[in-house]
Coordinates of C-alpha atoms and ligand atoms in Angstrom, one line a residue:
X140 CA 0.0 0.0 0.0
X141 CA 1.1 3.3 -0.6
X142 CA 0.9 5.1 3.2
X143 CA 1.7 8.4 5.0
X144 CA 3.4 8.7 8.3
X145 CA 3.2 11.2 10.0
X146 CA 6.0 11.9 12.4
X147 CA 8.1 9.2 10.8
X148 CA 11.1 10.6 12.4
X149 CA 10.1 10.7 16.1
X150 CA 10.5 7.5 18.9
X151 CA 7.3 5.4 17.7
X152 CA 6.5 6.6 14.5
X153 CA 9.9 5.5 12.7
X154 CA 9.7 2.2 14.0
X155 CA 6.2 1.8 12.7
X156 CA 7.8 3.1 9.4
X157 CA 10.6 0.8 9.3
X158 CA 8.3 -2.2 9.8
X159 CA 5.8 -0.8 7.3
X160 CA 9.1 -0.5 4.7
X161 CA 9.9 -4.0 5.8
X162 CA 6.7 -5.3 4.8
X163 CA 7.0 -3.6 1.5
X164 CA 4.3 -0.8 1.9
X165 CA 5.5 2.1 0.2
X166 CA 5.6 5.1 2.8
X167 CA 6.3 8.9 2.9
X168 CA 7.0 10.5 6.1
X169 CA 5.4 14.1 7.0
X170 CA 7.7 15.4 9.1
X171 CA 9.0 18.9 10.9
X172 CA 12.0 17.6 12.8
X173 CA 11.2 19.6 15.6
X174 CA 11.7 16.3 18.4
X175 CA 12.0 13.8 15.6
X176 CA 16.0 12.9 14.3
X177 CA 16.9 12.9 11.0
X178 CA 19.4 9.8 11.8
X179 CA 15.5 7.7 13.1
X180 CA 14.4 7.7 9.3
X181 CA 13.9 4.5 8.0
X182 CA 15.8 3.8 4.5
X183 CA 13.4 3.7 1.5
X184 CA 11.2 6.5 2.4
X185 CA 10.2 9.7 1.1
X186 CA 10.6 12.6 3.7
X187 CA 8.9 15.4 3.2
X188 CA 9.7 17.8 5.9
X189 CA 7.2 19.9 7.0
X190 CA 4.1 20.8 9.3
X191 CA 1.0 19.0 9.8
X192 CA -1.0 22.2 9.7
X193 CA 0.8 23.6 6.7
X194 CA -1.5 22.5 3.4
X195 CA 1.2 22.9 1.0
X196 CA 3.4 20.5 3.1
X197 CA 0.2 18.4 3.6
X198 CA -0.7 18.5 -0.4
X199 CA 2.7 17.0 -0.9
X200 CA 2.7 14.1 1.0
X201 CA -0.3 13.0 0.7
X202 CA 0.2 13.2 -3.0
X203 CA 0.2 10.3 -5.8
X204 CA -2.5 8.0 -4.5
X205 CA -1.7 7.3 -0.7
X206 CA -4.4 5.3 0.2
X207 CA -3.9 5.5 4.1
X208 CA -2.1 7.7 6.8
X209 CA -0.6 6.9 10.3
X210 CA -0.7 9.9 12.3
X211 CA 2.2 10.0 15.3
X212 CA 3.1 13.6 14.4
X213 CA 1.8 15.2 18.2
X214 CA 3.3 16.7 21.1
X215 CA 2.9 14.2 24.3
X216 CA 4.5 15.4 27.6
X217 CA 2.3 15.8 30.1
X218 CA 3.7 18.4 32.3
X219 CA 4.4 20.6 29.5
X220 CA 1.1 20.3 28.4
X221 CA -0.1 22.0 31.7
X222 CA 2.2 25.1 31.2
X223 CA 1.7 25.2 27.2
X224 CA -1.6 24.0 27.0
X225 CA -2.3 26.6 23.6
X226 CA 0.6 25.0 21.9
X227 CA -0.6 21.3 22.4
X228 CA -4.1 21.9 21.1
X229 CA -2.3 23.9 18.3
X230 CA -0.5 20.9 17.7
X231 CA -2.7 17.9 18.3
X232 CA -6.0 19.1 17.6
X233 CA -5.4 21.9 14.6
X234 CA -2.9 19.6 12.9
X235 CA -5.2 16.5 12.9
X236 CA -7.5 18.3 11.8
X237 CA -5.7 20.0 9.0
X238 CA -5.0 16.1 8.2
X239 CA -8.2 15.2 8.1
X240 CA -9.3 18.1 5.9
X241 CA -7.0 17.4 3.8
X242 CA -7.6 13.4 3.8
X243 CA -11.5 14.4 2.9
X244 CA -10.5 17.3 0.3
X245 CA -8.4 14.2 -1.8
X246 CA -10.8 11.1 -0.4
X247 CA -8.2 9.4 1.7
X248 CA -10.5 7.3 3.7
X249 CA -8.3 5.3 6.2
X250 CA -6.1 7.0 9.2
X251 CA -4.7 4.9 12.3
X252 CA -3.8 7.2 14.9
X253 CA -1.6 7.5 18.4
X254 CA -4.1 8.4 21.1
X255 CA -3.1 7.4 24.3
X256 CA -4.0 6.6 28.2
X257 CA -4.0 10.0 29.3
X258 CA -7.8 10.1 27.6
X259 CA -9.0 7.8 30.7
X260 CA -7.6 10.1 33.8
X261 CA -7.4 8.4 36.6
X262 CA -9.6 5.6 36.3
X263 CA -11.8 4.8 38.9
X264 CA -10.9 1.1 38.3
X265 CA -8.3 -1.7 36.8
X266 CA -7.3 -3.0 34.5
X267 CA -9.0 -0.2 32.3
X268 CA -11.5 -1.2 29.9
X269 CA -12.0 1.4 26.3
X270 CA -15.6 1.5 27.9
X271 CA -14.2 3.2 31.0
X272 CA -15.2 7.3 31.6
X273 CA -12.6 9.5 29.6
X274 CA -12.0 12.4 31.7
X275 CA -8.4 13.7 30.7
X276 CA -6.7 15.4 34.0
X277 CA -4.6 17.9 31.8
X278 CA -4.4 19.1 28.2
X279 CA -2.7 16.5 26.7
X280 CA -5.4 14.0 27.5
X281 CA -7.8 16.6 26.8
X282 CA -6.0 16.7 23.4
X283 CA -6.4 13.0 22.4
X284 CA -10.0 13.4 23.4
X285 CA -11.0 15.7 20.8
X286 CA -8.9 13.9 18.6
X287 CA -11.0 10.9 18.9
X288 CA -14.1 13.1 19.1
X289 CA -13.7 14.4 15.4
X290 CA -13.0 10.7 14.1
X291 CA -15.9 9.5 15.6
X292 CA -18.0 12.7 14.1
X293 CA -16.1 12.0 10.6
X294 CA -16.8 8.5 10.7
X295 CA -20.2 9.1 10.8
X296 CA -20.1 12.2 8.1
X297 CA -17.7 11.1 6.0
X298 CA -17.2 7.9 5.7
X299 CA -13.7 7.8 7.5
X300 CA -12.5 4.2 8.9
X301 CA -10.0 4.7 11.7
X302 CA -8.2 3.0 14.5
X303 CA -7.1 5.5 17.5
X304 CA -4.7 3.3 19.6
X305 CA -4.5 4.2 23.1
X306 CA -0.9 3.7 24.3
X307 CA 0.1 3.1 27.5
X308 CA 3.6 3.5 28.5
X309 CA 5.6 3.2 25.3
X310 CA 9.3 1.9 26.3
X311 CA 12.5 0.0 24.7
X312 CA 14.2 -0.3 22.0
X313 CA 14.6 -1.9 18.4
X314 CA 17.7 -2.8 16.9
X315 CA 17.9 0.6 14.9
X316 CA 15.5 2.7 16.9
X317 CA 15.5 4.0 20.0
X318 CA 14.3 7.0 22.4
X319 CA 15.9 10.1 22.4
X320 CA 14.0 13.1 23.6
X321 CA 15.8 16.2 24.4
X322 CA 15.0 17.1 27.0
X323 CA 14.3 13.2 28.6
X324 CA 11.2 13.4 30.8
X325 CA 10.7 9.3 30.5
X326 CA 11.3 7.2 33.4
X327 CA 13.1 4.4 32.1
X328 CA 15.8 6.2 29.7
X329 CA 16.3 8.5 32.8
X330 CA 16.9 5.5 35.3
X331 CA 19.2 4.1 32.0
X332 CA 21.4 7.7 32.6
X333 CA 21.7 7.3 35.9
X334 CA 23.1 3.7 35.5
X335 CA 25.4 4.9 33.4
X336 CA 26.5 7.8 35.0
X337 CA 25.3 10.2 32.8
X338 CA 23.3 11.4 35.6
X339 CA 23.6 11.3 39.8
X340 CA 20.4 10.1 40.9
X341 CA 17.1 9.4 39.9
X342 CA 14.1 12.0 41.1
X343 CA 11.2 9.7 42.5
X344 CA 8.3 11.5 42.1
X345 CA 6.5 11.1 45.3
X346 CA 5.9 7.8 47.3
X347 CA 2.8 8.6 48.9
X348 CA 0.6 7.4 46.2
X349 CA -2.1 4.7 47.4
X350 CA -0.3 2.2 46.0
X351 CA 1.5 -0.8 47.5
X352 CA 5.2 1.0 47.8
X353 CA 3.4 4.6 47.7
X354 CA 4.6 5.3 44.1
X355 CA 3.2 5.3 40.6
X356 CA 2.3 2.3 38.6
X357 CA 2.2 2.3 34.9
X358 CA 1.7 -0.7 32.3
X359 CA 5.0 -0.5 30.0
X360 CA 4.5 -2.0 26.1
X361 CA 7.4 -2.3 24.0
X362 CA 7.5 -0.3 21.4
X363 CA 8.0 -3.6 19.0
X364 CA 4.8 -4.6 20.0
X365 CA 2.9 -1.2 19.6
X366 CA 4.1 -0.9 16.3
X367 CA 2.9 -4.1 14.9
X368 CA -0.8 -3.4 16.4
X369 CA -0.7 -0.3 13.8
X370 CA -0.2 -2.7 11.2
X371 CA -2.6 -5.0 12.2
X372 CA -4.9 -1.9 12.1
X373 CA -4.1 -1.0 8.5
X374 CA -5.4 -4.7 8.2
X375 CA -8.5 -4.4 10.1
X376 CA -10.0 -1.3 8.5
X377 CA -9.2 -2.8 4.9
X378 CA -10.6 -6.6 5.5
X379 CA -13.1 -6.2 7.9
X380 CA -14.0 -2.5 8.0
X381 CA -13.2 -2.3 11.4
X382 CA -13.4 1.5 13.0
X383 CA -13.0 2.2 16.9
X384 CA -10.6 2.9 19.7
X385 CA -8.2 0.3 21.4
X386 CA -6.1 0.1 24.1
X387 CA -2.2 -1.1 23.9
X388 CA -0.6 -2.3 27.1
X389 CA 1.2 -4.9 28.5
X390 CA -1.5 -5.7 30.9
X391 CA 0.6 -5.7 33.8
X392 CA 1.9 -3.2 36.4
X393 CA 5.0 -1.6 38.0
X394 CA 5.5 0.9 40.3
X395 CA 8.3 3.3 39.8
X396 CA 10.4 1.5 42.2
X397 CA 10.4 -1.9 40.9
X398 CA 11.6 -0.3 37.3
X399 CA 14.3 0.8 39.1
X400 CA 15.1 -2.2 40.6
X401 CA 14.9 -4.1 37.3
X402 CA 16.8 -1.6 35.8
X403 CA 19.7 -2.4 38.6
X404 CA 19.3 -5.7 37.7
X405 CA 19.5 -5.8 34.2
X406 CA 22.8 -2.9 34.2
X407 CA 24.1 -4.6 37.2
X408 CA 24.7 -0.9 38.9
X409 CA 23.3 0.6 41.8
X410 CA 20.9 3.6 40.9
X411 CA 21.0 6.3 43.3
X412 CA 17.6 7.9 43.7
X413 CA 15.9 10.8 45.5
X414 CA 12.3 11.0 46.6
X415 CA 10.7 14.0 45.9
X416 CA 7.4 16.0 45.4
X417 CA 4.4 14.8 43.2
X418 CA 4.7 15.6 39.6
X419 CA 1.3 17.4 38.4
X420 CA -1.2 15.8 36.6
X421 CA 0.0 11.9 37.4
X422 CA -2.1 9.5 38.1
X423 CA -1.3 6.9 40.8
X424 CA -2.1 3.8 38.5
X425 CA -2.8 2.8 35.0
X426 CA -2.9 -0.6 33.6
X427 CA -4.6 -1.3 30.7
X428 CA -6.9 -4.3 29.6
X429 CA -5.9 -5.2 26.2
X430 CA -7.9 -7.8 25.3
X431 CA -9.9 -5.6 23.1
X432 CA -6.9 -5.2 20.6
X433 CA -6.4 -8.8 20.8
X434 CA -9.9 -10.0 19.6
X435 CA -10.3 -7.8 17.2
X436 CA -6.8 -6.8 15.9
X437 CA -5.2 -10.5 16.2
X438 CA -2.3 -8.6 18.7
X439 CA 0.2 -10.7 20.7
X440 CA 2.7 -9.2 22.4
X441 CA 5.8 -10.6 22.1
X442 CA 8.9 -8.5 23.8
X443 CA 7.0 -6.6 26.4
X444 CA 8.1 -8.3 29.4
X445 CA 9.5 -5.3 32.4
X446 CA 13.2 -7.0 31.5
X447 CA 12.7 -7.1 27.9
X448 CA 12.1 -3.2 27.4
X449 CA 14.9 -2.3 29.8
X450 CA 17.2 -4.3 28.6
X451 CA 16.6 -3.7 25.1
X452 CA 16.5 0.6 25.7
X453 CA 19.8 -0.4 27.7
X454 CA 21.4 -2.0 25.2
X455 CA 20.7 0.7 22.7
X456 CA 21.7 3.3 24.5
X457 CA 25.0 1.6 25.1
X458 CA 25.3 1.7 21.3
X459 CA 24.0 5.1 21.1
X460 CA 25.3 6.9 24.1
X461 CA 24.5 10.6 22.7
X462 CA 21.4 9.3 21.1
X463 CA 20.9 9.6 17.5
X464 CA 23.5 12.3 15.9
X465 CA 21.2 14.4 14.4
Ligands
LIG581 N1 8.8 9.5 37.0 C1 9.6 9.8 38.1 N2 10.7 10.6 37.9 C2 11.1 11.0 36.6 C3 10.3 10.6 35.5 C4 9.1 9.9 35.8 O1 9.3 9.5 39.3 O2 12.2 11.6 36.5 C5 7.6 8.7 37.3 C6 6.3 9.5 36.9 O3 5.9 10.3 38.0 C7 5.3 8.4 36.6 C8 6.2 7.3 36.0 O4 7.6 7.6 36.4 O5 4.7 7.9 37.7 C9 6.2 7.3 34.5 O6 6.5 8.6 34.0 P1 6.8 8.9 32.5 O7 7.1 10.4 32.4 O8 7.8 8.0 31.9 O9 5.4 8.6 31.7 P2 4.0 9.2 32.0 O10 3.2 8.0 32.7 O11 3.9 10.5 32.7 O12 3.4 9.4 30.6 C10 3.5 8.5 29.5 C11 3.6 9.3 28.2 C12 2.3 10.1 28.0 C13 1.1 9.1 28.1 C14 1.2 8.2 29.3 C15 0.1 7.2 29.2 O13 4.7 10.3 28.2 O14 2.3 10.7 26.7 O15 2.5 7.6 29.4 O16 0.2 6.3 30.3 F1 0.0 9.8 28.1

């Protein structure tokens, strides 16, 4: 198929794009480099490198008969989200929908898009079900939300078959790809600087949570695994006409101390760590139930074990200890 990725260049999208190239899909990237790395694009690919909300840029790479897009061009940091909050519906909600404008103006009719956990709040109960309330705590959630509000309305309009895949905690590495963010605000390749003494300690933030050790648990999927959901998707909306939300996640959780203390295990350091204040806008526990994605998409996941993903971001990061170079 012929395919458009958004944000090709950035930590998930480019290893959705390498697997899409490695399955022989032809695929152009839409990207502006602002967090993505040149060095993350696959081989074979077009690049086009510009905005989401720029039509001209749009026009381009949606060119010559692409017949689906996968949208991971977004801003996703929580925290930043809370003091920019302008900025991340600029981003999420105006550049999706200057997609989707332009996907109806040429009738592109397919779209698989990164929404993510932060849609559900803090849940009132676990593992969380896609049925369960969706009341964002800050504007990143809040983001995703109206994302998947307008593909429901466009479904409905238009037509449109989607698959909004709600991530949990993306994490590890592929051979090629890994995560670089600049600057890091991500648990586990923090913890992996601290290992290597990049860093002197770890910030825990807080460990008065009501959970068993008092500090946040999350449900960590391997970015090998996310990825090849998205292609089951682009499988799902062609053969069966599927459309809907699902969740991605490992189904299992782990507090922030106990990735420390795999990650101590699997670098065989010590990792200093501090406990601090509460971070805003965290939620004490999210764990996902993805059996949703598994009936309906086919999904096994094969390399999101705690040890797998740390291991595999470790090793990465040993090959790439400044990241990608550009
Ligand atoms: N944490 C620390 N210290 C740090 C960094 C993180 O204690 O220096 C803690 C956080 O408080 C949280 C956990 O580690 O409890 C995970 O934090 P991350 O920043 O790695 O990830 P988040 O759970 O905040 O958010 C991630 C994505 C979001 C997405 C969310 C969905 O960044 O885009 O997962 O679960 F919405």
């Amino acid at each position: 198929m012929k395919l458009c990725v958004t944000g090709g260049a950035g930590y998930i999208g480019s290893v959705v794009a390498q697997m899409l190239i490695d399955e022989g899909h032809d695929v152009c990237i839409l990207d502006n480099l602002s967090t993505g790395h040149k060095s993350a694009l696959p081989e074979g690919t077009r690049l086009v490198k510009g905005d989401i909300r720029d039509d001209a840029s749009l026009d381009d790479a949606l060119d010559d008969g692409v017949e689906a897009v996968l949208h991971f061009a977004a801003l996703s940091i929580v925290e930043d989200s809370v003091a920019h909050p302008l900025t991340y519906f600029d981003n999420n909600v105006g550049g999706t929908l200057s997609i989707l404008k332009a996907m109806n103006r040429l009738g592109i009719k397919r779209f698989v898009v990164s929404s993510s956990a932060a849609v559900y709040g803090a849940p009132n109960a676990l593992p969380i079900e896609e049925t369960a309330p969706r009341r964002p705590t800050n504007p990143y959630g809040h983001s995703k939300l109206c994302v998947e509000t307008m593909l429901e309305a466009s479904k409905r309009a238009w037509d449109l078959r989607y698959v909004s895949l709600r991530y949990f905690n993306a994490g590890g590495s592929t051979e090629k790809h890994g995560e670089h963010h600049d600057p890091e605000s991500h648990l586990i390749p923090i913890v992996l600087d601290v290992a290597a003494g990049r860093r002197k300690a770890f910030d825990v933030f807080g460990d008065d949570y009501d959970t068993p050790d008092g500090t946040c648990i999350r449900d960590y999927i391997h970015i090998h695994d996310l990825a090849t959901a998205h292609v089951l998707a682009l499988g799902a909306m062609e053969k069966r006409n599927f459309s809907g939300v699902l969740n991605l996640g490992s189904e299992e959780g782990f507090s922030v101390l106990e990735v420390i203390e795999t990650a101590e295990r699997v670098t065989g350091t010590t990792i200093a760590r501090i406990i601090g204040e509460r971070r805003a806008g965290d939620p004490p526990g999210l764990l996902a139930s993805s059996r949703r994605a598994e009936e309906v998409l086919g999904w096994k996941k094969s390399h999101s074990s705690l040890e797998e993903i740390i291991q595999s971001a470790h090793e990465w990061r040993t090959r790439n200890p400044d990241g990608y170079p550009d």
